[in-house]
Each structure stands twice: as C-alpha cells, then as structure tokens.
Short mmCIF file of C-alpha atoms and ligand atoms in Angstrom, two decimals:
data_model
loop_
_atom_site.label_atom_id
_atom_site.label_comp_id
_atom_site.label_asym_id
_atom_site.label_seq_id
_atom_site.Cartn_x
_atom_site.Cartn_y
_atom_site.Cartn_z
CA MET U 1 -0.40 0.01 0.26
CA LYS U 2 2.96 2.05 0.45
CA GLU U 3 3.29 2.30 -2.89
CA LEU U 4 0.05 3.31 -3.95
CA VAL U 5 0.28 6.33 -1.15
CA ALA U 6 3.26 7.33 -2.47
CA ALA U 7 2.02 7.15 -6.71
CA ILE U 8 -0.44 9.53 -5.44
CA THR U 9 1.59 11.94 -3.59
CA ASN U 10 3.79 12.01 -6.17
CA LEU U 11 1.08 12.47 -8.49
CA GLU U 12 1.65 9.65 -10.90
CA GLU U 13 -1.10 8.60 -12.45
CA GLU U 14 -0.46 5.35 -14.48
CA ALA U 15 1.50 3.93 -11.69
CA ALA U 16 -1.36 4.81 -9.20
CA VAL U 17 -4.36 2.92 -11.67
CA ALA U 18 -2.02 0.19 -12.35
CA ILE U 19 -1.34 -0.58 -8.75
CA VAL U 20 -5.16 -0.20 -7.98
CA GLU U 21 -5.90 -2.92 -10.57
CA LYS U 22 -3.09 -5.25 -9.29
CA LYS U 23 -4.47 -4.36 -5.72
CA LEU U 24 -8.14 -5.44 -6.71
CA GLN U 25 -7.18 -8.59 -8.42
CA ALA U 26 -4.95 -10.00 -5.65
CA GLY U 27 -8.15 -9.62 -3.56
CA VAL U 28 -6.98 -6.38 -1.52
CA SER U 29 -10.57 -5.23 -0.20
CA ALA U 30 -11.51 -1.63 -1.77
CA HIS U 31 -11.84 -0.46 1.30
CA ASP U 32 -8.31 -0.73 2.63
CA VAL U 33 -7.31 0.73 -1.28
CA LEU U 34 -9.72 3.67 -0.85
CA ALA U 35 -8.24 4.39 2.99
CA ALA U 36 -4.65 4.23 0.93
CA CYS U 37 -6.19 7.02 -1.96
CA ASN U 38 -7.20 8.96 1.03
CA GLU U 39 -3.65 8.88 2.63
CA GLY U 40 -2.08 10.12 -0.59
CA LEU U 41 -4.63 12.76 -1.16
CA ILE U 42 -3.88 13.79 2.37
CA ALA U 43 -0.26 13.92 1.76
CA VAL U 44 -1.09 15.97 -1.62
CA GLY U 45 -2.51 18.38 0.96
CA ASP U 46 -0.37 18.92 2.98
CA LEU U 47 2.24 19.53 0.34
CA PHE U 48 -0.17 22.23 -1.10
CA SER U 49 -0.50 23.66 2.55
CA GLU U 50 3.48 23.80 2.62
CA GLY U 51 3.81 25.52 -0.58
CA GLU U 52 5.39 22.79 -2.27
CA TYR U 53 2.55 22.11 -4.75
CA PHE U 54 0.22 24.70 -6.17
CA LEU U 55 -3.56 24.92 -7.44
CA THR U 56 -2.72 22.85 -10.70
CA GLU U 57 -0.95 19.86 -8.50
CA LEU U 58 -4.28 19.69 -6.33
CA MET U 59 -6.55 19.79 -9.24
CA PHE U 60 -4.39 16.86 -11.10
CA SER U 61 -4.62 14.86 -7.25
CA GLY U 62 -8.35 14.97 -7.90
CA GLU U 63 -8.22 14.05 -11.58
CA ILE U 64 -5.95 10.73 -10.59
CA MET U 65 -9.11 10.27 -7.64
CA ASN U 66 -11.49 10.16 -10.53
CA SER U 67 -9.68 7.29 -12.62
CA ILE U 68 -9.07 5.15 -9.33
CA MET U 69 -12.85 5.45 -8.37
CA GLU U 70 -13.62 4.25 -11.94
CA LYS U 71 -11.47 0.87 -11.32
CA LEU U 72 -12.77 1.03 -7.64
CA THR U 73 -16.72 2.06 -7.88
CA PRO U 74 -17.94 -2.15 -8.96
CA TYR U 75 -16.10 -3.32 -6.30
CA LEU U 76 -17.38 -1.13 -3.47
CA SER U 77 -21.05 -1.57 -5.25
CA ALA U 78 -20.79 -5.35 -5.01
CA GLY U 79 -23.41 -6.96 -3.52
CA GLU U 80 -25.91 -4.38 -4.76
CA THR U 81 -29.39 -4.74 -4.00
CA THR U 82 -32.48 -3.69 -6.41
CA ALA U 83 -34.38 -3.19 -3.24
CA THR U 84 -34.86 0.14 -2.54
CA LYS U 85 -33.81 0.41 1.63
CA GLY U 86 -34.79 4.44 1.60
CA LYS U 87 -33.76 7.84 0.29
CA VAL U 88 -30.96 9.78 0.96
CA VAL U 89 -30.39 13.95 0.01
CA ILE U 90 -26.62 14.51 -0.59
CA GLY U 91 -24.99 17.41 -1.27
CA THR U 92 -21.88 19.84 -1.20
CA VAL U 93 -22.04 23.06 0.77
CA LEU U 94 -22.52 26.40 -0.86
CA GLY U 95 -18.76 27.64 -1.43
CA ASP U 96 -17.48 23.95 -1.77
CA ILE U 97 -16.64 22.52 -4.82
CA HIS U 98 -14.71 18.94 -3.13
CA ASP U 99 -17.25 16.54 -3.99
CA VAL U 100 -14.50 13.37 -4.58
CA GLY U 101 -15.33 12.29 -1.20
CA LYS U 102 -19.05 12.61 -1.70
CA ASN U 103 -19.27 11.06 -4.92
CA ILE U 104 -18.01 7.87 -2.60
CA VAL U 105 -20.35 8.23 -0.23
CA ILE U 106 -23.48 8.26 -3.00
CA ASN U 107 -21.50 5.10 -5.04
CA LEU U 108 -21.55 3.00 -1.76
CA LEU U 109 -25.25 4.18 -0.47
CA LYS U 110 -26.10 2.94 -3.58
CA GLY U 111 -24.15 -0.05 -3.55
CA HIS U 112 -26.14 -0.65 -0.20
CA GLY U 113 -29.57 -0.31 -1.71
CA TYR U 114 -30.28 3.62 -1.06
CA GLU U 115 -31.68 6.01 -3.63
CA VAL U 116 -29.47 9.03 -3.74
CA ILE U 117 -30.35 12.08 -4.81
CA ASP U 118 -27.46 14.35 -5.38
CA LEU U 119 -27.50 17.75 -5.57
CA GLY U 120 -24.03 18.37 -6.70
CA ILE U 121 -21.52 21.13 -5.28
CA ASP U 122 -21.95 24.58 -4.13
CA VAL U 123 -25.70 23.93 -3.04
CA PRO U 124 -27.27 26.92 -1.26
CA ALA U 125 -29.32 26.13 1.82
CA ALA U 126 -32.81 26.47 0.22
CA GLU U 127 -32.35 24.12 -2.30
CA PHE U 128 -31.39 21.45 0.77
CA VAL U 129 -34.74 22.59 2.14
CA LYS U 130 -36.15 22.47 -1.23
CA ALA U 131 -35.44 18.68 -1.75
CA VAL U 132 -35.70 17.75 1.69
CA ARG U 133 -39.43 18.63 1.62
CA GLU U 134 -40.02 17.74 -1.83
CA THR U 135 -38.60 14.18 -1.37
CA GLY U 136 -39.46 13.24 1.75
CA THR U 137 -36.20 11.93 2.83
CA LYS U 138 -35.23 10.73 6.11
CA VAL U 139 -31.83 11.56 5.98
CA LEU U 140 -29.70 14.70 4.51
CA GLY U 141 -25.95 14.14 3.93
CA LEU U 142 -23.81 17.47 3.82
CA SER U 143 -20.61 17.26 2.85
CA ALA U 144 -17.64 20.37 3.43
CA LEU U 145 -13.74 20.14 3.30
CA LEU U 146 -13.16 23.78 4.19
CA ASN U 147 -12.52 25.34 7.48
CA SER U 148 -14.44 28.52 5.26
CA THR U 149 -17.45 26.11 4.58
CA TYR U 150 -18.45 24.09 7.20
CA PRO U 151 -19.91 26.96 9.14
CA GLU U 152 -22.72 26.50 5.95
CA MET U 153 -23.69 22.99 7.31
CA LYS U 154 -25.27 25.17 10.28
CA THR U 155 -26.93 27.39 7.84
CA VAL U 156 -28.79 24.53 6.40
CA ILE U 157 -29.93 23.06 9.63
CA ASP U 158 -31.20 26.16 10.72
CA GLU U 159 -32.98 27.12 7.36
CA LEU U 160 -34.48 23.58 7.96
CA LYS U 161 -35.65 24.34 11.44
CA LYS U 162 -37.30 27.79 10.44
CA ALA U 163 -38.65 25.49 7.54
CA GLY U 164 -40.21 23.03 10.02
CA LEU U 165 -38.49 19.97 8.54
CA ARG U 166 -35.70 19.60 11.26
CA ASP U 167 -37.35 16.83 13.35
CA SER U 168 -38.61 15.05 10.10
CA VAL U 169 -35.01 14.62 8.76
CA LYS U 170 -31.84 13.02 10.56
CA VAL U 171 -28.61 14.72 8.95
CA ILE U 172 -25.51 13.63 8.70
CA ILE U 173 -22.10 16.02 8.02
CA GLY U 174 -19.00 14.65 6.39
CA GLY U 175 -15.53 15.50 5.10
CA THR U 176 -12.16 15.82 7.02
CA ILE U 177 -13.06 18.67 8.71
CA CYS U 178 -15.84 17.36 10.67
CA SER U 179 -15.34 16.25 14.23
CA GLU U 180 -17.49 16.23 17.40
CA LYS U 181 -17.01 19.61 17.79
CA VAL U 182 -18.22 20.44 14.30
CA ARG U 183 -21.10 18.37 14.75
CA GLU U 184 -22.31 20.15 17.86
CA PHE U 185 -21.77 23.63 16.02
CA THR U 186 -23.95 22.59 13.07
CA GLY U 187 -26.86 20.94 15.27
CA ALA U 188 -26.28 17.59 13.43
CA ASP U 189 -27.27 14.51 14.34
CA ASP U 190 -23.84 12.79 13.67
CA PHE U 191 -20.52 13.16 11.85
CA ALA U 192 -18.52 10.96 9.19
CA THR U 193 -14.83 11.15 7.98
CA THR U 194 -15.39 8.02 5.73
CA ALA U 195 -18.28 6.64 3.54
CA ILE U 196 -19.06 3.48 5.45
CA LYS U 197 -20.19 5.76 8.45
CA GLY U 198 -22.67 7.19 5.99
CA VAL U 199 -24.15 4.09 5.25
CA HIS U 200 -24.45 2.87 8.74
CA PHE U 201 -26.05 5.92 9.66
CA CYS U 202 -28.72 5.32 6.93
CA ASN U 203 -29.19 2.03 8.12
CA SER U 204 -30.11 2.74 11.91
CA VAL U 205 -32.06 5.86 10.64
CA TYR U 206 -34.28 3.19 8.11
CA GLY U 207 -34.00 0.55 10.56
CA HIS U 208 -31.65 -1.73 8.61
CA GLU U 209 -29.53 -2.79 11.50
C1 LIG X 1 -8.55 17.23 -4.62
C2 LIG X 1 -8.75 18.72 -4.03
C3 LIG X 1 -9.29 19.62 -4.57
C4 LIG X 1 -9.53 19.68 -5.69
C5 LIG X 1 -11.03 18.91 -5.64
C6 LIG X 1 -11.77 18.52 -6.85
C7 LIG X 1 -13.35 17.45 -6.90
N1 LIG X 1 -13.59 17.40 -7.59
O1 LIG X 1 -13.40 17.32 -5.55
C8 LIG X 1 -9.70 21.40 -6.28
C9 LIG X 1 -8.04 21.28 -6.93
C10 LIG X 1 -10.89 22.09 -6.95
C11 LIG X 1 -9.52 21.79 -4.85
C12 LIG X 1 -9.60 22.98 -4.73
C13 LIG X 1 -9.84 23.93 -3.56
N2 LIG X 1 -8.86 23.37 -2.50
CO1 LIG X 1 -8.63 21.35 -1.85
N3 LIG X 1 -8.60 19.68 -1.65
C14 LIG X 1 -7.80 18.73 -2.37
C15 LIG X 1 -7.22 17.26 -1.38
C16 LIG X 1 -6.16 17.11 -2.02
C17 LIG X 1 -8.02 15.85 -1.88
C18 LIG X 1 -9.69 16.03 -1.32
C19 LIG X 1 -10.14 14.90 -1.62
O2 LIG X 1 -10.76 14.56 -2.86
N4 LIG X 1 -10.03 13.59 -0.88
C20 LIG X 1 -10.41 12.18 -0.84
C21 LIG X 1 -11.63 12.01 -0.47
C22 LIG X 1 -12.01 10.22 -0.53
O3 LIG X 1 -11.80 12.40 1.03
P1 LIG X 1 -13.32 13.23 1.72
O4 LIG X 1 -13.42 14.27 0.59
O5 LIG X 1 -12.24 13.43 2.58
O6 LIG X 1 -14.17 12.15 1.92
C23 LIG X 1 -14.42 11.25 2.51
C24 LIG X 1 -15.04 11.67 3.96
O7 LIG X 1 -14.28 12.81 4.47
C25 LIG X 1 -16.50 11.20 3.56
N5 LIG X 1 -17.24 12.61 3.52
C26 LIG X 1 -16.92 13.43 2.64
N6 LIG X 1 -18.13 14.30 2.48
C27 LIG X 1 -19.02 13.16 3.39
C28 LIG X 1 -20.45 13.32 3.32
C29 LIG X 1 -21.20 12.67 3.56
C30 LIG X 1 -22.67 12.49 3.98
C31 LIG X 1 -20.49 11.33 4.59
C32 LIG X 1 -21.40 10.51 5.26
C33 LIG X 1 -19.38 11.23 4.48
C34 LIG X 1 -18.60 12.44 3.72
O8 LIG X 1 -16.12 10.35 3.05
C35 LIG X 1 -15.29 10.48 2.16
C36 LIG X 1 -14.31 9.02 1.49
O9 LIG X 1 -14.02 8.30 2.97
C37 LIG X 1 -7.44 17.73 -0.03
C38 LIG X 1 -6.30 17.24 0.88
C39 LIG X 1 -6.88 17.16 1.91
N7 LIG X 1 -6.37 16.67 3.00
O10 LIG X 1 -8.30 16.83 2.13
C40 LIG X 1 -7.63 19.37 -0.52
C41 LIG X 1 -7.95 20.44 0.66
C42 LIG X 1 -9.14 20.08 1.21
N8 LIG X 1 -8.04 21.60 -0.37
C43 LIG X 1 -7.93 22.77 0.62
C44 LIG X 1 -7.76 24.08 -0.34
C45 LIG X 1 -7.57 25.23 0.45
C46 LIG X 1 -8.79 24.47 -1.52
C47 LIG X 1 -8.83 25.41 -2.12
C48 LIG X 1 -9.23 26.99 -1.18
C49 LIG X 1 -7.55 26.06 -2.89
C50 LIG X 1 -7.17 27.35 -3.38
N9 LIG X 1 -6.50 28.34 -2.86
O11 LIG X 1 -8.09 27.77 -4.33
C51 LIG X 1 -9.90 24.97 -3.44
C52 LIG X 1 -11.38 25.30 -2.76
C53 LIG X 1 -12.19 25.43 -3.79
C54 LIG X 1 -13.73 25.78 -3.63
N10 LIG X 1 -14.16 26.46 -3.13
O12 LIG X 1 -14.13 24.53 -2.92
C55 LIG X 1 -7.75 22.57 1.79
C56 LIG X 1 -8.94 22.80 2.95
C57 LIG X 1 -8.18 23.43 4.13
C58 LIG X 1 -8.93 23.63 5.34
N11 LIG X 1 -9.45 22.68 6.20
O13 LIG X 1 -9.68 24.65 4.95
C59 LIG X 1 -7.05 20.82 1.90
C60 LIG X 1 -7.18 20.63 3.50
C61 LIG X 1 -5.88 20.80 1.70
C62 LIG X 1 -4.70 21.34 2.21
N12 LIG X 1 -4.09 20.73 3.08
O14 LIG X 1 -4.86 22.88 2.37
N13 LIG X 1 -9.43 21.14 -4.11
#
C-alpha cells in the first residue's frame, strides 16, 4: 500500500491506477485501497499547505482520484441490491466544490440499496430544504472540506428548522474537517470522516441494522 500512497503523493497517475488494479485483482479489499488513496491525497494536501504544490497539483490529484474511482466503484458496489432501502439527499454545501468524497459516499450508498438524490456541489441552503420537502427523505447528507464552508452546514440545518422540517430528517455531516465539535456547532445528528459511516447512519435511521 505504501507504493500506492507514494504514487498518489507524487502524482503518478498511470502508476497509481496500475497499482489499484493489481491490488483489486489480488483480492485486497476496496475499502483498504480507498484508505491508502485517502492517505496519498492528504499528503498532497499537506504539500499544498506547505507551498510545495500549487493549485494545478491539487487539481491533478482530484483527477487521479477520479480515474482510480472508475476502477474501485464496481468493487465498492459489490453486492448491489435492487430493493430500495430508503432515500438519501446529499450535496456539497455552498462555497465548496470538493466532491470526490461525496461521490464515494453516493456510490457506496447505492451499492447498499439506497436511492440517492445528489444535489451536486456549491449547493445553497434553500435547495437542500426544497429537496428534503419534496422527496420526504429521512436522511440528509452534507459534505464540506473547507474551514470556510463548514459554518454553511449550520446554515442549512437552521433553514431546515425555520421550514419546520428539522424533526422529519436526520442530518449527517461529512468531510475531513468534521468532528464532534463541528457536529455540535452545526446541530447535525452525526458526523463522518469515512463513507462507510454514512451507510451505517442510514441503516440505523431506516432500521436496517
Ligand atoms: C482534490 C482537492 C481539491 C480539488 C477538488 C476536486 C474535486 N472534484 O473534489 C480542487 C483542486 C478543486 C480543490 C480546490 C480547493 N481546495 Co482542495 N483539496 C483537495 C485534496 C487534495 C483532496 C480532497 C479529496 O478529494 N479527498 C479524498 C476524499 C475521498 O476524501 P474526503 O473528501 O475527506 O471524503 C471522505 C470522508 O471525509 C467522507 N465524506 C466526505 N463527505 C461526506 C459526506 C457525507 C454525508 C458522509 C457520510 C461522508 C463524507 O467520506 C469520504 C470517503 O471516505 C484536499 C486534501 C485533504 N487533506 O483533504 C485539499 C483541501 C481540502 N483543499 C483545500 C483548499 C484550501 C482548497 C482551495 C481553497 C484552494 C485554492 N486556494 O483555491 C480550493 C477550494 C475550492 C472550493 N471553493 O471548494 C484545503 C482545505 C483546508 C481547510 N481545511 O480549509 C485542503 C485540506 C488542502 C490543504 N491541506 O490545504 N481541492
């Protein structure tokens, strides 16, 4: 796995994708592969923070992850069921365009039999409220990766309250910046820094555990 972390950190797309294919063929769990990819991306982020990498490199790391996801998705979705276990509305909050993690969560939820309504990126609070009202979902997932955008997750929850919808929907926030402190600040029901936690959350809300 060290090889994979290094290939992503060094932005070697072909090598990274080849290693992922090799690991999957060898029967390594897709979740373990994903964890190594995350480690590589965190290293890229750190190099960006330190001024070693620039926006171009950051963008390229996102592209590498998308190529890897093409290989990983079928494995993450293994065991797909046709039955709909329930609806989930999800999106990245206003001001934030990071969606690699959100898309992984979506793939995983679909693989576990959930109907996912993806509102995309940079989503204003009013759109989340509208989607919750119109779909009658019991779960809303909010994604944010920036220190400057996590307060927007609180705005969404406050708007749900104003619309009288807060009691009808459970909210889970996700992204590397999420913690118990952030959950408390936003008023969300739970937080996740892994995609699988989102699945467990939905299972408990919809009574599938
Ligand atoms: C790729 C990347 C980009 C790409 C995004 C491409 C894309 N389509 O998403 C681009 C180049 C566009 C980008 C832009 C920027 N980025 Co950026 N980016 C990253 C990087 C390297 C990787 C993010 C990623 O994809 N991780 C992989 C995924 C799989 O992980 P994840 O998102 O955390 O998701 C997992 C979990 O958190 C969880 N999860 C996530 N969401 C949800 C939601 C729910 C409901 C649930 C249940 C779970 C869940 O499940 C996922 C799978 O396990 C990070 C580094 C890092 N440490 O995160 C920086 C990082 C997030 N970016 C950063 C910054 C500063 C920026 C910019 C402001 C840079 C700039 N000066 O313009 C812009 C912001 C643009 C904007 N308005 O949003 C900083 C944020 C610092 C902070 N905390 O505020 C980071 C941390 C880099 C750094 N160390 O400085 N970025």
